[in-house]
């Protein structure tokens, strides 16, 4: 079974439509975006930023969230891994890697309700 490839509509055809234009993006100034949240751009930005208390300044928000959860859960050790880009929880049952703060909050909620 063979089907011929149809010819495109000519611009004189009443059903002819121009495709919508592609969004215009500004060119990058350097090797990474200056303010975006892409993990690769954040890693590259972090290379040029200072360390604050042993942590890279780019990940200050994540470290602060982990510290706040650590204060609420004194029986656990919670931290943010800059290399892995995920949160870590060490408990008496073992070590767990959690991809984001929402999942970490759901994971800790039952433990927090029991204490």
PDB file of C-alpha atoms in Angstrom:
ATOM      1  CA  UNK A   1       0.000   0.000   0.000  1.00  0.00           C
ATOM      2  CA  UNK A   2       1.558   3.247  -1.085  1.00  0.00           C
ATOM      3  CA  UNK A   3       0.250   6.690  -0.432  1.00  0.00           C
ATOM      4  CA  UNK A   4       1.671   9.646  -2.291  1.00  0.00           C
ATOM      5  CA  UNK A   5       3.003  12.504  -0.219  1.00  0.00           C
ATOM      6  CA  UNK A   6       0.535  15.377  -0.598  1.00  0.00           C
ATOM      7  CA  UNK A   7       1.707  18.667  -1.990  1.00  0.00           C
ATOM      8  CA  UNK A   8       1.653  21.592   0.448  1.00  0.00           C
ATOM      9  CA  UNK A   9      -1.239  24.001   0.134  1.00  0.00           C
ATOM     10  CA  UNK A  10      -0.506  27.036  -2.001  1.00  0.00           C
ATOM     11  CA  UNK A  11      -0.793  30.403  -0.284  1.00  0.00           C
ATOM     12  CA  UNK A  12      -3.757  31.248  -2.537  1.00  0.00           C
ATOM     13  CA  UNK A  13      -5.805  28.418  -0.958  1.00  0.00           C
ATOM     14  CA  UNK A  14      -8.370  29.740   1.588  1.00  0.00           C
ATOM     15  CA  UNK A  15      -7.376  26.958   4.050  1.00  0.00           C
ATOM     16  CA  UNK A  16      -3.695  27.924   3.935  1.00  0.00           C
ATOM     17  CA  UNK A  17      -2.400  29.041   7.328  1.00  0.00           C
ATOM     18  CA  UNK A  18       0.969  30.439   8.235  1.00  0.00           C
ATOM     19  CA  UNK A  19       2.550  28.531  11.091  1.00  0.00           C
ATOM     20  CA  UNK A  20       2.786  30.594  14.298  1.00  0.00           C
ATOM     21  CA  UNK A  21       6.162  32.259  14.793  1.00  0.00           C
ATOM     22  CA  UNK A  22       8.633  30.650  17.154  1.00  0.00           C
ATOM     23  CA  UNK A  23       9.250  32.479  20.438  1.00  0.00           C
ATOM     24  CA  UNK A  24      12.211  34.819  20.348  1.00  0.00           C
ATOM     25  CA  UNK A  25      14.852  34.102  22.902  1.00  0.00           C
ATOM     26  CA  UNK A  26      17.648  36.356  23.940  1.00  0.00           C
ATOM     27  CA  UNK A  27      21.106  34.974  23.207  1.00  0.00           C
ATOM     28  CA  UNK A  28      23.153  33.713  26.135  1.00  0.00           C
ATOM     29  CA  UNK A  29      25.723  36.148  27.444  1.00  0.00           C
ATOM     30  CA  UNK A  30      28.027  33.392  28.643  1.00  0.00           C
ATOM     31  CA  UNK A  31      28.127  29.611  29.018  1.00  0.00           C
ATOM     32  CA  UNK A  32      25.039  29.553  31.301  1.00  0.00           C
ATOM     33  CA  UNK A  33      21.785  31.388  32.011  1.00  0.00           C
ATOM     34  CA  UNK A  34      22.269  34.096  34.671  1.00  0.00           C
ATOM     35  CA  UNK A  35      19.036  33.455  36.624  1.00  0.00           C
ATOM     36  CA  UNK A  36      17.343  30.223  35.511  1.00  0.00           C
ATOM     37  CA  UNK A  37      16.721  27.105  37.619  1.00  0.00           C
ATOM     38  CA  UNK A  38      18.203  24.505  35.247  1.00  0.00           C
ATOM     39  CA  UNK A  39      20.480  22.160  37.243  1.00  0.00           C
ATOM     40  CA  UNK A  40      23.297  22.506  34.685  1.00  0.00           C
ATOM     41  CA  UNK A  41      23.147  26.329  34.780  1.00  0.00           C
ATOM     42  CA  UNK A  42      23.073  26.306  38.593  1.00  0.00           C
ATOM     43  CA  UNK A  43      26.154  24.040  38.717  1.00  0.00           C
ATOM     44  CA  UNK A  44      28.053  26.356  36.375  1.00  0.00           C
ATOM     45  CA  UNK A  45      27.016  29.484  38.308  1.00  0.00           C
ATOM     46  CA  UNK A  46      28.070  27.831  41.561  1.00  0.00           C
ATOM     47  CA  UNK A  47      31.622  27.409  40.277  1.00  0.00           C
ATOM     48  CA  UNK A  48      32.155  31.176  40.400  1.00  0.00           C
ATOM     49  CA  UNK A  49      30.335  31.979  43.648  1.00  0.00           C
ATOM     50  CA  UNK A  50      31.852  32.029  47.151  1.00  0.00           C
ATOM     51  CA  UNK A  51      31.382  29.373  49.817  1.00  0.00           C
ATOM     52  CA  UNK A  52      29.346  30.373  52.862  1.00  0.00           C
ATOM     53  CA  UNK A  53      30.065  28.161  55.862  1.00  0.00           C
ATOM     54  CA  UNK A  54      31.301  25.381  53.573  1.00  0.00           C
ATOM     55  CA  UNK A  55      28.253  25.563  51.283  1.00  0.00           C
ATOM     56  CA  UNK A  56      28.110  27.097  47.834  1.00  0.00           C
ATOM     57  CA  UNK A  57      26.134  30.353  47.792  1.00  0.00           C
ATOM     58  CA  UNK A  58      24.055  29.150  44.803  1.00  0.00           C
ATOM     59  CA  UNK A  59      22.378  26.515  46.999  1.00  0.00           C
ATOM     60  CA  UNK A  60      21.736  28.738  50.026  1.00  0.00           C
ATOM     61  CA  UNK A  61      17.936  28.317  49.798  1.00  0.00           C
ATOM     62  CA  UNK A  62      18.138  24.502  49.723  1.00  0.00           C
ATOM     63  CA  UNK A  63      20.526  24.406  52.693  1.00  0.00           C
ATOM     64  CA  UNK A  64      18.244  26.734  54.676  1.00  0.00           C
ATOM     65  CA  UNK A  65      15.221  24.495  53.987  1.00  0.00           C
ATOM     66  CA  UNK A  66      17.162  21.405  55.059  1.00  0.00           C
ATOM     67  CA  UNK A  67      18.286  23.171  58.244  1.00  0.00           C
ATOM     68  CA  UNK A  68      14.700  24.185  59.052  1.00  0.00           C
ATOM     69  CA  UNK A  69      13.520  20.595  58.640  1.00  0.00           C
ATOM     70  CA  UNK A  70      16.469  19.412  60.742  1.00  0.00           C
ATOM     71  CA  UNK A  71      15.363  21.699  63.601  1.00  0.00           C
ATOM     72  CA  UNK A  72      11.828  20.249  63.469  1.00  0.00           C
ATOM     73  CA  UNK A  73      13.133  16.651  63.411  1.00  0.00           C
ATOM     74  CA  UNK A  74      15.958  16.431  65.980  1.00  0.00           C
ATOM     75  CA  UNK A  75      16.210  12.616  65.766  1.00  0.00           C
ATOM     76  CA  UNK A  76      17.123  12.771  62.065  1.00  0.00           C
ATOM     77  CA  UNK A  77      20.095  14.186  60.194  1.00  0.00           C
ATOM     78  CA  UNK A  78      18.909  16.119  57.114  1.00  0.00           C
ATOM     79  CA  UNK A  79      21.084  17.894  54.552  1.00  0.00           C
ATOM     80  CA  UNK A  80      21.161  18.993  50.917  1.00  0.00           C
ATOM     81  CA  UNK A  81      23.729  17.372  48.639  1.00  0.00           C
ATOM     82  CA  UNK A  82      25.146  19.940  46.240  1.00  0.00           C
ATOM     83  CA  UNK A  83      26.687  17.333  43.952  1.00  0.00           C
ATOM     84  CA  UNK A  84      23.600  15.124  43.747  1.00  0.00           C
ATOM     85  CA  UNK A  85      21.080  17.976  43.763  1.00  0.00           C
ATOM     86  CA  UNK A  86      18.892  16.103  46.242  1.00  0.00           C
ATOM     87  CA  UNK A  87      18.062  16.056  49.939  1.00  0.00           C
ATOM     88  CA  UNK A  88      19.392  13.324  52.223  1.00  0.00           C
ATOM     89  CA  UNK A  89      17.923  11.931  55.441  1.00  0.00           C
ATOM     90  CA  UNK A  90      19.893   9.750  57.850  1.00  0.00           C
ATOM     91  CA  UNK A  91      17.864   7.940  60.491  1.00  0.00           C
ATOM     92  CA  UNK A  92      18.191   4.862  62.671  1.00  0.00           C
ATOM     93  CA  UNK A  93      16.690   2.807  59.824  1.00  0.00           C
ATOM     94  CA  UNK A  94      19.192   3.963  57.199  1.00  0.00           C
ATOM     95  CA  UNK A  95      19.997   6.599  54.616  1.00  0.00           C
ATOM     96  CA  UNK A  96      17.446   7.941  52.109  1.00  0.00           C
ATOM     97  CA  UNK A  97      17.901  10.219  49.106  1.00  0.00           C
ATOM     98  CA  UNK A  98      14.921  12.454  48.291  1.00  0.00           C
ATOM     99  CA  UNK A  99      14.737  14.368  44.975  1.00  0.00           C
ATOM    100  CA  UNK A 100      12.915  17.527  46.124  1.00  0.00           C
ATOM    101  CA  UNK A 101      11.652  19.426  49.162  1.00  0.00           C
ATOM    102  CA  UNK A 102       7.993  18.473  48.585  1.00  0.00           C
ATOM    103  CA  UNK A 103       8.780  14.764  48.692  1.00  0.00           C
ATOM    104  CA  UNK A 104      10.953  15.299  51.751  1.00  0.00           C
ATOM    105  CA  UNK A 105       8.143  17.114  53.570  1.00  0.00           C
ATOM    106  CA  UNK A 106       5.718  14.275  52.766  1.00  0.00           C
ATOM    107  CA  UNK A 107       8.280  11.731  53.929  1.00  0.00           C
ATOM    108  CA  UNK A 108       8.820  13.506  57.248  1.00  0.00           C
ATOM    109  CA  UNK A 109       5.178  14.350  57.925  1.00  0.00           C
ATOM    110  CA  UNK A 110       4.219  10.962  59.486  1.00  0.00           C
ATOM    111  CA  UNK A 111       7.350  10.957  61.654  1.00  0.00           C
ATOM    112  CA  UNK A 112       6.655  14.538  62.740  1.00  0.00           C
ATOM    113  CA  UNK A 113       3.019  13.717  63.628  1.00  0.00           C
ATOM    114  CA  UNK A 114       4.088  10.838  65.907  1.00  0.00           C
ATOM    115  CA  UNK A 115       6.468  12.895  68.054  1.00  0.00           C
TER     116      UNK A 115
END
